[in-house]
């Protein structure tokens, strides 16, 4: 998932989304918003924590 975000993805939705929810997601992204389903957030957080390069420190300034 982080690879998709790094590549410029504005959202991440799963393929079991209803047609109405998919249409809403496409409209939101077209309007410049981001879309992330709430049940995918824990996966994104685990990947970000495991990545290691997202942390700031003396050798990684803001």
PDB file of N, CA and C in Angstrom:
ATOM      1  N   UNK A   1       0.822  -1.181   0.000  1.00  0.00           N
ATOM      2  CA  UNK A   1       0.000   0.000   0.000  1.00  0.00           C
ATOM      3  C   UNK A   1       0.873   1.254   0.000  1.00  0.00           C
ATOM      4  N   UNK A   2       1.962   1.246   0.763  1.00  0.00           N
ATOM      5  CA  UNK A   2       2.842   2.423   0.784  1.00  0.00           C
ATOM      6  C   UNK A   2       3.470   2.672  -0.570  1.00  0.00           C
ATOM      7  N   UNK A   3       3.733   1.611  -1.318  1.00  0.00           N
ATOM      8  CA  UNK A   3       4.287   1.788  -2.660  1.00  0.00           C
ATOM      9  C   UNK A   3       3.310   2.559  -3.542  1.00  0.00           C
ATOM     10  N   UNK A   4       2.027   2.277  -3.394  1.00  0.00           N
ATOM     11  CA  UNK A   4       1.008   2.998  -4.166  1.00  0.00           C
ATOM     12  C   UNK A   4       0.971   4.471  -3.762  1.00  0.00           C
ATOM     13  N   UNK A   5       1.047   4.740  -2.467  1.00  0.00           N
ATOM     14  CA  UNK A   5       1.053   6.122  -1.981  1.00  0.00           C
ATOM     15  C   UNK A   5       2.307   6.845  -2.477  1.00  0.00           C
ATOM     16  N   UNK A   6       3.463   6.169  -2.392  1.00  0.00           N
ATOM     17  CA  UNK A   6       4.701   6.756  -2.883  1.00  0.00           C
ATOM     18  C   UNK A   6       4.628   7.077  -4.375  1.00  0.00           C
ATOM     19  N   UNK A   7       3.881   6.266  -5.110  1.00  0.00           N
ATOM     20  CA  UNK A   7       3.744   6.464  -6.557  1.00  0.00           C
ATOM     21  C   UNK A   7       2.722   7.544  -6.898  1.00  0.00           C
ATOM     22  N   UNK A   8       2.046   8.093  -5.875  1.00  0.00           N
ATOM     23  CA  UNK A   8       1.119   9.190  -6.121  1.00  0.00           C
ATOM     24  C   UNK A   8      -0.348   8.866  -5.955  1.00  0.00           C
ATOM     25  N   UNK A   9      -0.666   7.689  -5.437  1.00  0.00           N
ATOM     26  CA  UNK A   9      -2.076   7.322  -5.249  1.00  0.00           C
ATOM     27  C   UNK A   9      -2.758   8.300  -4.301  1.00  0.00           C
ATOM     28  N   UNK A  10      -3.982   8.654  -4.622  1.00  0.00           N
ATOM     29  CA  UNK A  10      -4.754   9.570  -3.779  1.00  0.00           C
ATOM     30  C   UNK A  10      -5.697   8.813  -2.863  1.00  0.00           C
ATOM     31  N   UNK A  11      -5.724   7.505  -2.991  1.00  0.00           N
ATOM     32  CA  UNK A  11      -6.601   6.722  -2.151  1.00  0.00           C
ATOM     33  C   UNK A  11      -6.324   5.249  -2.299  1.00  0.00           C
ATOM     34  N   UNK A  12      -6.979   4.479  -1.454  1.00  0.00           N
ATOM     35  CA  UNK A  12      -6.840   3.031  -1.496  1.00  0.00           C
ATOM     36  C   UNK A  12      -8.180   2.446  -1.104  1.00  0.00           C
ATOM     37  N   UNK A  13      -8.794   1.753  -2.051  1.00  0.00           N
ATOM     38  CA  UNK A  13     -10.088   1.130  -1.787  1.00  0.00           C
ATOM     39  C   UNK A  13      -9.980  -0.350  -2.139  1.00  0.00           C
ATOM     40  N   UNK A  14     -10.841  -1.148  -1.555  1.00  0.00           N
ATOM     41  CA  UNK A  14     -10.831  -2.584  -1.802  1.00  0.00           C
ATOM     42  C   UNK A  14     -11.856  -2.945  -2.861  1.00  0.00           C
ATOM     43  N   UNK A  15     -11.629  -4.054  -3.537  1.00  0.00           N
ATOM     44  CA  UNK A  15     -12.480  -4.418  -4.661  1.00  0.00           C
ATOM     45  C   UNK A  15     -13.883  -4.882  -4.271  1.00  0.00           C
ATOM     46  N   UNK A  16     -14.143  -5.075  -2.992  1.00  0.00           N
ATOM     47  CA  UNK A  16     -15.486  -5.494  -2.577  1.00  0.00           C
ATOM     48  C   UNK A  16     -16.397  -4.308  -2.273  1.00  0.00           C
ATOM     49  N   UNK A  17     -15.992  -3.134  -2.685  1.00  0.00           N
ATOM     50  CA  UNK A  17     -16.774  -1.915  -2.479  1.00  0.00           C
ATOM     51  C   UNK A  17     -18.051  -1.959  -3.315  1.00  0.00           C
ATOM     52  N   UNK A  18     -19.129  -1.433  -2.788  1.00  0.00           N
ATOM     53  CA  UNK A  18     -20.376  -1.378  -3.558  1.00  0.00           C
ATOM     54  C   UNK A  18     -20.221  -0.372  -4.706  1.00  0.00           C
ATOM     55  N   UNK A  19     -21.075  -0.476  -5.691  1.00  0.00           N
ATOM     56  CA  UNK A  19     -21.012   0.447  -6.826  1.00  0.00           C
ATOM     57  C   UNK A  19     -21.177   1.895  -6.372  1.00  0.00           C
ATOM     58  N   UNK A  20     -22.093   2.138  -5.447  1.00  0.00           N
ATOM     59  CA  UNK A  20     -22.332   3.488  -4.952  1.00  0.00           C
ATOM     60  C   UNK A  20     -21.102   4.025  -4.214  1.00  0.00           C
ATOM     61  N   UNK A  21     -20.500   3.187  -3.363  1.00  0.00           N
ATOM     62  CA  UNK A  21     -19.312   3.612  -2.619  1.00  0.00           C
ATOM     63  C   UNK A  21     -18.138   3.854  -3.573  1.00  0.00           C
ATOM     64  N   UNK A  22     -18.009   3.020  -4.605  1.00  0.00           N
ATOM     65  CA  UNK A  22     -16.952   3.216  -5.594  1.00  0.00           C
ATOM     66  C   UNK A  22     -17.145   4.538  -6.330  1.00  0.00           C
ATOM     67  N   UNK A  23     -18.374   4.824  -6.732  1.00  0.00           N
ATOM     68  CA  UNK A  23     -18.659   6.088  -7.418  1.00  0.00           C
ATOM     69  C   UNK A  23     -18.342   7.276  -6.514  1.00  0.00           C
ATOM     70  N   UNK A  24     -18.698   7.169  -5.238  1.00  0.00           N
ATOM     71  CA  UNK A  24     -18.394   8.246  -4.283  1.00  0.00           C
ATOM     72  C   UNK A  24     -16.882   8.436  -4.138  1.00  0.00           C
ATOM     73  N   UNK A  25     -16.144   7.324  -4.090  1.00  0.00           N
ATOM     74  CA  UNK A  25     -14.687   7.401  -3.956  1.00  0.00           C
ATOM     75  C   UNK A  25     -14.058   8.063  -5.176  1.00  0.00           C
ATOM     76  N   UNK A  26     -14.509   7.700  -6.353  1.00  0.00           N
ATOM     77  CA  UNK A  26     -13.973   8.294  -7.587  1.00  0.00           C
ATOM     78  C   UNK A  26     -14.270   9.789  -7.621  1.00  0.00           C
ATOM     79  N   UNK A  27     -15.472  10.178  -7.249  1.00  0.00           N
ATOM     80  CA  UNK A  27     -15.837  11.600  -7.227  1.00  0.00           C
ATOM     81  C   UNK A  27     -14.983  12.363  -6.224  1.00  0.00           C
ATOM     82  N   UNK A  28     -14.759  11.789  -5.052  1.00  0.00           N
ATOM     83  CA  UNK A  28     -13.953  12.453  -4.027  1.00  0.00           C
ATOM     84  C   UNK A  28     -12.522  12.649  -4.507  1.00  0.00           C
ATOM     85  N   UNK A  29     -11.939  11.627  -5.091  1.00  0.00           N
ATOM     86  CA  UNK A  29     -10.563  11.723  -5.575  1.00  0.00           C
ATOM     87  C   UNK A  29     -10.476  12.713  -6.728  1.00  0.00           C
ATOM     88  N   UNK A  30     -11.468  12.713  -7.613  1.00  0.00           N
ATOM     89  CA  UNK A  30     -11.489  13.681  -8.714  1.00  0.00           C
ATOM     90  C   UNK A  30     -11.585  15.115  -8.203  1.00  0.00           C
ATOM     91  N   UNK A  31     -12.180  15.288  -7.017  1.00  0.00           N
ATOM     92  CA  UNK A  31     -12.313  16.618  -6.414  1.00  0.00           C
ATOM     93  C   UNK A  31     -11.078  17.001  -5.596  1.00  0.00           C
ATOM     94  N   UNK A  32     -10.052  16.148  -5.621  1.00  0.00           N
ATOM     95  CA  UNK A  32      -8.814  16.470  -4.926  1.00  0.00           C
ATOM     96  C   UNK A  32      -8.710  15.949  -3.510  1.00  0.00           C
ATOM     97  N   UNK A  33      -9.664  15.135  -3.095  1.00  0.00           N
ATOM     98  CA  UNK A  33      -9.630  14.560  -1.752  1.00  0.00           C
ATOM     99  C   UNK A  33      -8.889  13.225  -1.771  1.00  0.00           C
ATOM    100  N   UNK A  34      -8.535  12.751  -0.612  1.00  0.00           N
ATOM    101  CA  UNK A  34      -7.948  11.420  -0.475  1.00  0.00           C
ATOM    102  C   UNK A  34      -9.032  10.473   0.009  1.00  0.00           C
ATOM    103  N   UNK A  35      -8.881   9.206  -0.292  1.00  0.00           N
ATOM    104  CA  UNK A  35      -9.864   8.220   0.153  1.00  0.00           C
ATOM    105  C   UNK A  35      -9.128   6.998   0.678  1.00  0.00           C
ATOM    106  N   UNK A  36      -9.396   6.670   1.915  1.00  0.00           N
ATOM    107  CA  UNK A  36      -8.821   5.496   2.554  1.00  0.00           C
ATOM    108  C   UNK A  36      -9.906   4.869   3.408  1.00  0.00           C
ATOM    109  N   UNK A  37     -10.248   3.631   3.109  1.00  0.00           N
ATOM    110  CA  UNK A  37     -11.268   2.954   3.892  1.00  0.00           C
ATOM    111  C   UNK A  37     -10.757   2.727   5.312  1.00  0.00           C
ATOM    112  N   UNK A  38     -11.636   2.883   6.266  1.00  0.00           N
ATOM    113  CA  UNK A  38     -11.217   2.805   7.667  1.00  0.00           C
ATOM    114  C   UNK A  38     -10.578   1.473   8.021  1.00  0.00           C
ATOM    115  N   UNK A  39     -11.011   0.385   7.428  1.00  0.00           N
ATOM    116  CA  UNK A  39     -10.421  -0.906   7.787  1.00  0.00           C
ATOM    117  C   UNK A  39      -9.078  -1.156   7.092  1.00  0.00           C
ATOM    118  N   UNK A  40      -8.649  -0.266   6.198  1.00  0.00           N
ATOM    119  CA  UNK A  40      -7.316  -0.390   5.601  1.00  0.00           C
ATOM    120  C   UNK A  40      -6.283   0.443   6.358  1.00  0.00           C
ATOM    121  N   UNK A  41      -6.733   1.345   7.206  1.00  0.00           N
ATOM    122  CA  UNK A  41      -5.817   2.209   7.959  1.00  0.00           C
ATOM    123  C   UNK A  41      -4.839   1.417   8.827  1.00  0.00           C
ATOM    124  N   UNK A  42      -5.282   0.371   9.555  1.00  0.00           N
ATOM    125  CA  UNK A  42      -4.317  -0.382  10.362  1.00  0.00           C
ATOM    126  C   UNK A  42      -3.196  -1.007   9.517  1.00  0.00           C
ATOM    127  N   UNK A  43      -3.532  -1.489   8.318  1.00  0.00           N
ATOM    128  CA  UNK A  43      -2.523  -2.064   7.436  1.00  0.00           C
ATOM    129  C   UNK A  43      -1.506  -1.003   7.017  1.00  0.00           C
ATOM    130  N   UNK A  44      -1.996   0.184   6.688  1.00  0.00           N
ATOM    131  CA  UNK A  44      -1.110   1.276   6.298  1.00  0.00           C
ATOM    132  C   UNK A  44      -0.193   1.669   7.450  1.00  0.00           C
ATOM    133  N   UNK A  45      -0.735   1.715   8.653  1.00  0.00           N
ATOM    134  CA  UNK A  45       0.070   2.071   9.815  1.00  0.00           C
ATOM    135  C   UNK A  45       1.147   1.026  10.091  1.00  0.00           C
ATOM    136  N   UNK A  46       0.812  -0.251   9.968  1.00  0.00           N
ATOM    137  CA  UNK A  46       1.812  -1.312  10.175  1.00  0.00           C
ATOM    138  C   UNK A  46       2.938  -1.189   9.152  1.00  0.00           C
ATOM    139  N   UNK A  47       2.579  -0.934   7.903  1.00  0.00           N
ATOM    140  CA  UNK A  47       3.597  -0.788   6.863  1.00  0.00           C
ATOM    141  C   UNK A  47       4.478   0.425   7.131  1.00  0.00           C
ATOM    142  N   UNK A  48       3.881   1.524   7.560  1.00  0.00           N
ATOM    143  CA  UNK A  48       4.653   2.737   7.835  1.00  0.00           C
ATOM    144  C   UNK A  48       5.605   2.515   9.009  1.00  0.00           C
ATOM    145  N   UNK A  49       5.144   1.836  10.037  1.00  0.00           N
ATOM    146  CA  UNK A  49       6.018   1.563  11.187  1.00  0.00           C
ATOM    147  C   UNK A  49       7.163   0.647  10.799  1.00  0.00           C
ATOM    148  N   UNK A  50       6.921  -0.308   9.940  1.00  0.00           N
ATOM    149  CA  UNK A  50       7.955  -1.247   9.523  1.00  0.00           C
ATOM    150  C   UNK A  50       8.949  -0.661   8.541  1.00  0.00           C
ATOM    151  N   UNK A  51       8.601   0.441   7.936  1.00  0.00           N
ATOM    152  CA  UNK A  51       9.446   1.054   6.924  1.00  0.00           C
ATOM    153  C   UNK A  51      10.697   1.668   7.525  1.00  0.00           C
ATOM    154  N   UNK A  52      10.551   2.369   8.644  1.00  0.00           N
ATOM    155  CA  UNK A  52      11.709   2.924   9.334  1.00  0.00           C
ATOM    156  C   UNK A  52      12.193   4.257   8.825  1.00  0.00           C
ATOM    157  N   UNK A  53      12.009   4.586   7.561  1.00  0.00           N
ATOM    158  CA  UNK A  53      12.547   5.840   7.035  1.00  0.00           C
ATOM    159  C   UNK A  53      11.610   7.020   7.222  1.00  0.00           C
ATOM    160  N   UNK A  54      10.458   6.799   7.842  1.00  0.00           N
ATOM    161  CA  UNK A  54       9.495   7.879   8.042  1.00  0.00           C
ATOM    162  C   UNK A  54       9.757   8.645   9.334  1.00  0.00           C
ATOM    163  N   UNK A  55      10.637   8.141  10.157  1.00  0.00           N
ATOM    164  CA  UNK A  55      10.894   8.795  11.455  1.00  0.00           C
ATOM    165  C   UNK A  55      11.855   9.936  11.298  1.00  0.00           C
ATOM    166  N   UNK A  56      11.624  10.983  12.065  1.00  0.00           N
ATOM    167  CA  UNK A  56      12.542  12.116  12.085  1.00  0.00           C
ATOM    168  C   UNK A  56      13.525  11.920  13.218  1.00  0.00           C
ATOM    169  N   UNK A  57      14.687  12.386  13.019  1.00  0.00           N
ATOM    170  CA  UNK A  57      15.703  12.300  14.050  1.00  0.00           C
ATOM    171  C   UNK A  57      16.867  13.176  13.651  1.00  0.00           C
ATOM    172  N   UNK A  58      17.977  13.087  14.389  1.00  0.00           N
ATOM    173  CA  UNK A  58      19.121  13.935  14.087  1.00  0.00           C
ATOM    174  C   UNK A  58      19.633  13.767  12.662  1.00  0.00           C
ATOM    175  N   UNK A  59      19.529  12.542  12.137  1.00  0.00           N
ATOM    176  CA  UNK A  59      20.014  12.309  10.789  1.00  0.00           C
ATOM    177  C   UNK A  59      18.922  12.461   9.720  1.00  0.00           C
ATOM    178  N   UNK A  60      17.685  12.745  10.156  1.00  0.00           N
ATOM    179  CA  UNK A  60      16.560  12.929   9.225  1.00  0.00           C
ATOM    180  C   UNK A  60      15.793  14.175   9.609  1.00  0.00           C
ATOM    181  N   UNK A  61      16.270  15.328   9.211  1.00  0.00           N
ATOM    182  CA  UNK A  61      15.586  16.578   9.588  1.00  0.00           C
ATOM    183  C   UNK A  61      14.211  16.680   8.951  1.00  0.00           C
ATOM    184  N   UNK A  62      13.382  17.522   9.540  1.00  0.00           N
ATOM    185  CA  UNK A  62      12.017  17.747   9.049  1.00  0.00           C
ATOM    186  C   UNK A  62      12.028  18.438   7.713  1.00  0.00           C
TER     187      UNK A  62
END
